Coordinates of C-alpha atoms in Angstrom, one line a residue:
X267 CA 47.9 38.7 -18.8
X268 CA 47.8 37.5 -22.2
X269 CA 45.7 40.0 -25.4
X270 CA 42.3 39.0 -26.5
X271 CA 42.4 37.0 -28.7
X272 CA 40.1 39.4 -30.3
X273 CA 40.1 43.0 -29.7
X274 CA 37.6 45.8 -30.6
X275 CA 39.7 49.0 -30.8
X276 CA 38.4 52.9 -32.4
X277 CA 40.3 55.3 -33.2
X278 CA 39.6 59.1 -33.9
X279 CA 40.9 60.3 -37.6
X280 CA 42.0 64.5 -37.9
X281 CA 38.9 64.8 -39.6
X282 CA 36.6 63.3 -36.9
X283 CA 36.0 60.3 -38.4
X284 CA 35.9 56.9 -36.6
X285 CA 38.1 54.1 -37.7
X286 CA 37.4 50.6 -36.3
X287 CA 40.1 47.9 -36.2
X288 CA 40.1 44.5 -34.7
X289 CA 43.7 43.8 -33.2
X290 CA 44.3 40.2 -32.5
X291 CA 47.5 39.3 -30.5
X292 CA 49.3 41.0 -28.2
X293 CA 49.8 45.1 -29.0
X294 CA 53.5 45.2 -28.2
X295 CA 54.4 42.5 -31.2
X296 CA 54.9 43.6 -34.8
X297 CA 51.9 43.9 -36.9
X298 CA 50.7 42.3 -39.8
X299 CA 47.6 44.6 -41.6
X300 CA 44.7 42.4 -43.0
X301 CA 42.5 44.3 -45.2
X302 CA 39.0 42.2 -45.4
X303 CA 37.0 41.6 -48.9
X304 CA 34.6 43.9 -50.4
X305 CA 31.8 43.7 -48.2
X306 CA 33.2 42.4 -45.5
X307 CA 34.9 43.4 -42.2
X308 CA 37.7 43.2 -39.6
X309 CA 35.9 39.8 -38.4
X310 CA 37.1 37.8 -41.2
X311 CA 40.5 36.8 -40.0
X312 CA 40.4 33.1 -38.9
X313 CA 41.2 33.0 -35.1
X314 CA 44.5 32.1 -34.2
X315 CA 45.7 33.2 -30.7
X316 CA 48.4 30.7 -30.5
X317 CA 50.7 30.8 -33.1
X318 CA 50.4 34.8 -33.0
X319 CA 52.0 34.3 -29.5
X320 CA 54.4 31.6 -30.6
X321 CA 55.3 34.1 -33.9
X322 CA 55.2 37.2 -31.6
X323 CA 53.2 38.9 -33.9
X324 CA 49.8 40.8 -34.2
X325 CA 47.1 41.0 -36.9
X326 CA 45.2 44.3 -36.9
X327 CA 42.4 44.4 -39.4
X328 CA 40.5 48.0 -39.8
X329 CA 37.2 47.9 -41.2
X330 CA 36.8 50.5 -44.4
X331 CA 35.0 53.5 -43.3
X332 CA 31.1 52.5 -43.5
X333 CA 31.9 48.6 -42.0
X334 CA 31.3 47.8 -38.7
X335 CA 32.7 51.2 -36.4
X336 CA 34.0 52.9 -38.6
X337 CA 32.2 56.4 -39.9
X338 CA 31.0 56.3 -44.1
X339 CA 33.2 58.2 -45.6
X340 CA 31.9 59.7 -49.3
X341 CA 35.0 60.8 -50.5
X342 CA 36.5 57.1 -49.9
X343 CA 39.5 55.8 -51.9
X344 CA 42.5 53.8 -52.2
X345 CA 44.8 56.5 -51.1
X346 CA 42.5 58.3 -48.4
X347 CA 42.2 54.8 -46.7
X348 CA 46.2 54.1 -47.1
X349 CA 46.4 57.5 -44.7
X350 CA 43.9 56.6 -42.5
X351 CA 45.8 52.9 -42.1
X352 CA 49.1 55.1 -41.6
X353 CA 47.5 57.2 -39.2
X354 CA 46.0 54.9 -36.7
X355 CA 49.5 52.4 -37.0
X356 CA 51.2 55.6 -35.8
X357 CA 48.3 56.2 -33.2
X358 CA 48.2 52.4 -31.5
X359 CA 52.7 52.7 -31.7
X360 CA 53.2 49.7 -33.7
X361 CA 56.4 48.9 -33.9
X362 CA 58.8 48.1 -36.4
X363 CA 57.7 47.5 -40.0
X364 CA 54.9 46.0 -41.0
X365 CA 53.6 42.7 -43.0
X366 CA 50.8 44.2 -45.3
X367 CA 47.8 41.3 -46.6
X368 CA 44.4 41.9 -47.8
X369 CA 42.3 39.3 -49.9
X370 CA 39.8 39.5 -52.8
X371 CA 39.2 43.6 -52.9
X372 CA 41.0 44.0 -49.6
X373 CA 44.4 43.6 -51.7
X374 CA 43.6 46.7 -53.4
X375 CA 43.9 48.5 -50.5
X376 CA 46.7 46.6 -49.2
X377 CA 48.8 47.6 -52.6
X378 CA 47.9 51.2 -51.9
X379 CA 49.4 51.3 -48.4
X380 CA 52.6 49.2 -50.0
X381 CA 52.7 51.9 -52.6
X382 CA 52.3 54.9 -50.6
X383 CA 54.3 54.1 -47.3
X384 CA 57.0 52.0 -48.6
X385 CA 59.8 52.6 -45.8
X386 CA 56.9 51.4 -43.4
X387 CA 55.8 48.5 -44.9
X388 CA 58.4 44.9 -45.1
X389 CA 56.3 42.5 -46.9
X390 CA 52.9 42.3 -49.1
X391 CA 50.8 39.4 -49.4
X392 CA 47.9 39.5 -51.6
X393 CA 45.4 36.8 -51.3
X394 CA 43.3 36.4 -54.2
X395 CA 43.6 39.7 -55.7
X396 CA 41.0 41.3 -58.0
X397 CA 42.6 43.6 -60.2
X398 CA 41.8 47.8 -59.8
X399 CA 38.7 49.0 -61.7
X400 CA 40.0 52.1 -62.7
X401 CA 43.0 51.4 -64.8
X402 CA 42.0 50.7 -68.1
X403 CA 45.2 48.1 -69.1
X404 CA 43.6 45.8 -66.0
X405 CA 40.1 46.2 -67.6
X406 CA 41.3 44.6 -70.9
X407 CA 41.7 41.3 -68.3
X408 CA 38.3 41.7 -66.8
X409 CA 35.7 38.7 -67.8
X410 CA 32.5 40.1 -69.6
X411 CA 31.1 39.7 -65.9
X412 CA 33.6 42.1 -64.2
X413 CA 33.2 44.7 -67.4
X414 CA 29.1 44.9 -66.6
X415 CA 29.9 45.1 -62.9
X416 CA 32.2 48.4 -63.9
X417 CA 30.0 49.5 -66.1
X418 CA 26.9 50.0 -63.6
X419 CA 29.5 51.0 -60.9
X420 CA 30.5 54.1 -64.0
X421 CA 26.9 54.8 -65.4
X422 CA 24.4 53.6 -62.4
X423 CA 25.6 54.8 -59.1
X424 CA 21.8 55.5 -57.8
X425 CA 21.2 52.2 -58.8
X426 CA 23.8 50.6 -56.4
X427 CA 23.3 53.0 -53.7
X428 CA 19.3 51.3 -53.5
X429 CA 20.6 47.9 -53.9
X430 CA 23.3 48.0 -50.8
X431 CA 20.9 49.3 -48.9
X432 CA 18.2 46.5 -49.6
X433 CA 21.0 43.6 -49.6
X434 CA 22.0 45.3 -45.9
X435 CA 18.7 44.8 -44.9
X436 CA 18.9 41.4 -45.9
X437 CA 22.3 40.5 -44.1
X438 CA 21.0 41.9 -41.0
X439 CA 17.5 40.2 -41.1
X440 CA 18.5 37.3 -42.6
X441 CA 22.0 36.7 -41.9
X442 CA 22.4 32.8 -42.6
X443 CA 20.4 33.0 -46.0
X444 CA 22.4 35.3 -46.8
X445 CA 25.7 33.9 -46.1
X446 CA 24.2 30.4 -48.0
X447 CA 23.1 32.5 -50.5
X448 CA 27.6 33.9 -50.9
X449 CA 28.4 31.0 -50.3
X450 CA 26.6 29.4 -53.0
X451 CA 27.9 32.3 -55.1
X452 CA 31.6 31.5 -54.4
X453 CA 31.2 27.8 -54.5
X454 CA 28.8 26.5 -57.5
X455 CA 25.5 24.2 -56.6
X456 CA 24.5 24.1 -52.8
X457 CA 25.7 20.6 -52.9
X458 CA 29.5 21.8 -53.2
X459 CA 28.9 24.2 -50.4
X460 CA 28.4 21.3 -47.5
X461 CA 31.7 20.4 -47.0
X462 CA 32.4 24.3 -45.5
X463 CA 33.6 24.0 -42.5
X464 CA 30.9 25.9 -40.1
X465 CA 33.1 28.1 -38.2
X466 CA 34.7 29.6 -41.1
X467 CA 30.8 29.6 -42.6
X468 CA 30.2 31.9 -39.1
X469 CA 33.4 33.9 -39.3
X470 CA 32.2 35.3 -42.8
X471 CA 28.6 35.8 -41.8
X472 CA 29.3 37.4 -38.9
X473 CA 32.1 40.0 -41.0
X474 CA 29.5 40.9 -43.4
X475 CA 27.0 41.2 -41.3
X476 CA 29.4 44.1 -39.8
X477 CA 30.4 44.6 -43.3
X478 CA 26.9 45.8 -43.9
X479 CA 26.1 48.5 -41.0
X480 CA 25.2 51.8 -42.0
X481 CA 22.4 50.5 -44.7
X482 CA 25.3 49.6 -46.9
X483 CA 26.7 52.8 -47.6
X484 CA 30.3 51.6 -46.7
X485 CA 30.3 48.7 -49.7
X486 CA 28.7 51.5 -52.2
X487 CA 31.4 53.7 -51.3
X488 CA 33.9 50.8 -51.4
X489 CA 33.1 50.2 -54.6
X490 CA 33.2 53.3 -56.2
X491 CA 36.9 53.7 -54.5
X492 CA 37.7 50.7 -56.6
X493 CA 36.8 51.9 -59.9
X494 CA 38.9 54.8 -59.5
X495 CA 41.8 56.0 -61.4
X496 CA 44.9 54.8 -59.2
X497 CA 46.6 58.0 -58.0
X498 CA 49.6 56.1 -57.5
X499 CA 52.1 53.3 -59.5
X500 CA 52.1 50.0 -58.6
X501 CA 55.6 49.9 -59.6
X502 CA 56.3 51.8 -56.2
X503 CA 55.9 48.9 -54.5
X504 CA 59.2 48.4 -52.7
X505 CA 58.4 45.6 -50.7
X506 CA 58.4 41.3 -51.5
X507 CA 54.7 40.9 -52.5
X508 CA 53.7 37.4 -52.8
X509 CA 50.2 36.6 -54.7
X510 CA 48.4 33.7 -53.1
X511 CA 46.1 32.5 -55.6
X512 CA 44.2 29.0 -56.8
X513 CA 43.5 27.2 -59.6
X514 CA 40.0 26.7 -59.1
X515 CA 39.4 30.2 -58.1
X516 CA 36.3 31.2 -59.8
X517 CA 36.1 34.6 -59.1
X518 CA 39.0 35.5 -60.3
X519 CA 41.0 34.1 -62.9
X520 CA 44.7 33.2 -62.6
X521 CA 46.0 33.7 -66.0
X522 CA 44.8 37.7 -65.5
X523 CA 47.3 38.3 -62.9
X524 CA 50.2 38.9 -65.3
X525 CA 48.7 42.0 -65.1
X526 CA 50.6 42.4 -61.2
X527 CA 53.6 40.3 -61.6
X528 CA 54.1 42.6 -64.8
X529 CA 53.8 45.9 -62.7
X530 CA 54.9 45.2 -59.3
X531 CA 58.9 44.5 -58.9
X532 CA 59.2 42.1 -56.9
X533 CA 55.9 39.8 -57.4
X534 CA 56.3 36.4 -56.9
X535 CA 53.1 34.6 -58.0
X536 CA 52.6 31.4 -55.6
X537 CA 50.1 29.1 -57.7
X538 CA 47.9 26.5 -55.2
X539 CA 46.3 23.5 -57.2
X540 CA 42.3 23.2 -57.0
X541 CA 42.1 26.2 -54.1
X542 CA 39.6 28.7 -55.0
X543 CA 38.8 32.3 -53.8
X544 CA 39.1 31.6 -50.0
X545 CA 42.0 30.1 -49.8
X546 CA 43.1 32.2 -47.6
X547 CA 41.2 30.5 -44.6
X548 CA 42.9 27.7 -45.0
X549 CA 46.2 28.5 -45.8
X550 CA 46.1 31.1 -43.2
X551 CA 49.0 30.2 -40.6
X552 CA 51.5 29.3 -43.8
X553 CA 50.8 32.9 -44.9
X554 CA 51.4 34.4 -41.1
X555 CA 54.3 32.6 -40.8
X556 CA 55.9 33.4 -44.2
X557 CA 55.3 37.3 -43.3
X558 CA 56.6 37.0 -40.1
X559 CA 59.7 35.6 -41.8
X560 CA 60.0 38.9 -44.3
X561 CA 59.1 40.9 -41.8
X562 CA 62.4 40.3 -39.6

């Protein structure tokens, strides 16, 4: 009987906590690990139950603690979720190595677990990559914009805590505003965002939606994990990282990611003309099938 082609799974962490993954695929394959954006969930990976099969590979995407099953956890960051990823991979038996991808603040995490489980992890892909909050040499790249965002993040932690809970309280009462409302963010003028495809316009509302249970308290605690001091060196990054980023990207600009190719060995920055920060949607089976590749 073939997997679901998506698959709620929980597991139980030493310390009690809940961890919720979404596998996709079948469970005996290899794994890829998708970490989701910053307020966001396991939901977000485009569906594609057909060339997992024909790659003989499966995606598992956890949500951070707070997102969708998984239990808040208040003392959240890079490295404690890199353990927690560790822990349920050696729970569920996944075998062999495995491909590592996480986009926007997702590939924060996804550079921990590269960093801190190197003889388990074969390939990295980062897809759209924000740079860490916490190390000062990244912050000298940060646009004015990013700089206020770490700044109230440092100096106004109240302050978030109130506003994730009221922006949750939107999500779930108002889910499609809200996801017009990102994706006018993302994408400029309303007029740009038409041409979204609307099944990739559902996938993301639907992820934050589970993205923001738990009145928010998972993205507050996400992004204080973010503006930590890293606790490891990127440079311990054994693996073939590629860094999938556009052009157009908005978000996040291109020229700033010197900062990675500088730090991690064996970075290979793949450039895509006029794609912006969710490019990964589109370029998603040209991404599975390059890790697949690396991952043997």
């Amino acid at each position: 009987m073939p997997a679901p082609s998506a698959e709620p799974l929980t597991i139980t962490l030493p310390d009690s906590r809940r961890l919720g993954l979404t596998r996709y695929g079948n469970p005996a394959h290899p794994a890829v690990i998708f970490h989701h954006g910053y307020a966001s969930s396991g939901l977000s990976v485009p569906p594609c139950a057909e060339l997992l099969a024909e790659l003989q590979v499966q995606v598992l995407a956890p949500d951070r603690p707070g997102a969708g099953q998984s239990d808040v956890d208040e003392n959240l960051t890079l490295a404690s979720f890199a353990a927690d990823v560790a822990l349920a991979v050696q729970a569920l038996r996944v075998p062999g190595k495995l491909g590592v991808t996480g986009w926007s603040a997702g590939a924060l995490h996804g550079m921990a677990l590269a960093a801190l489980y190197p003889a388990r992890v074969a390939a990295l892909h980062l897809l759209s990559p924000i740079l860490p909050f916490g190390d000062p040499a990244a912050h000298e790249e940060f646009t004015i914009g990013w700089k206020a965002v770490r700044y109230a993040n440092e100096y106004l932690p109240a302050l978030g805590k109130r506003a994730f809970a009221e922006i949750s309280e939107e999500w779930h009462e108002q889910p499609d505003a809200s996801i017009d409302k990102f994706l006018t963010l993302i994408f400029g003028p309303p007029e740009q965002v038409v041409g979204f495809e609307p099944a990739n316009r559902a996938l993301l509302r639907d992820a934050a939606v589970q993205g923001f249970t738990h009145e928010g308290q998972g993205v507050y605690f996400d992004s204080r994990a973010i503006c930590r001091p890293l606790s490891f060196s990127l440079s311990a990054i054994e693996a073939p990282t590629t860094i999938w980023q556009g052009t157009a990207d908005t978000i996040w600009p291109a020229d700033s990611l010197h900062y990675l190719t500088d730090r991690i060995t064996r970075a290979h920055l793949r450039l895509l003309p006029d794609e912006g920060h969710m490019l990964y949607l589109k370029h998603w089976e040209a991404i599975l099938r390059q890790l697949r590749a690396e991952m043997g």
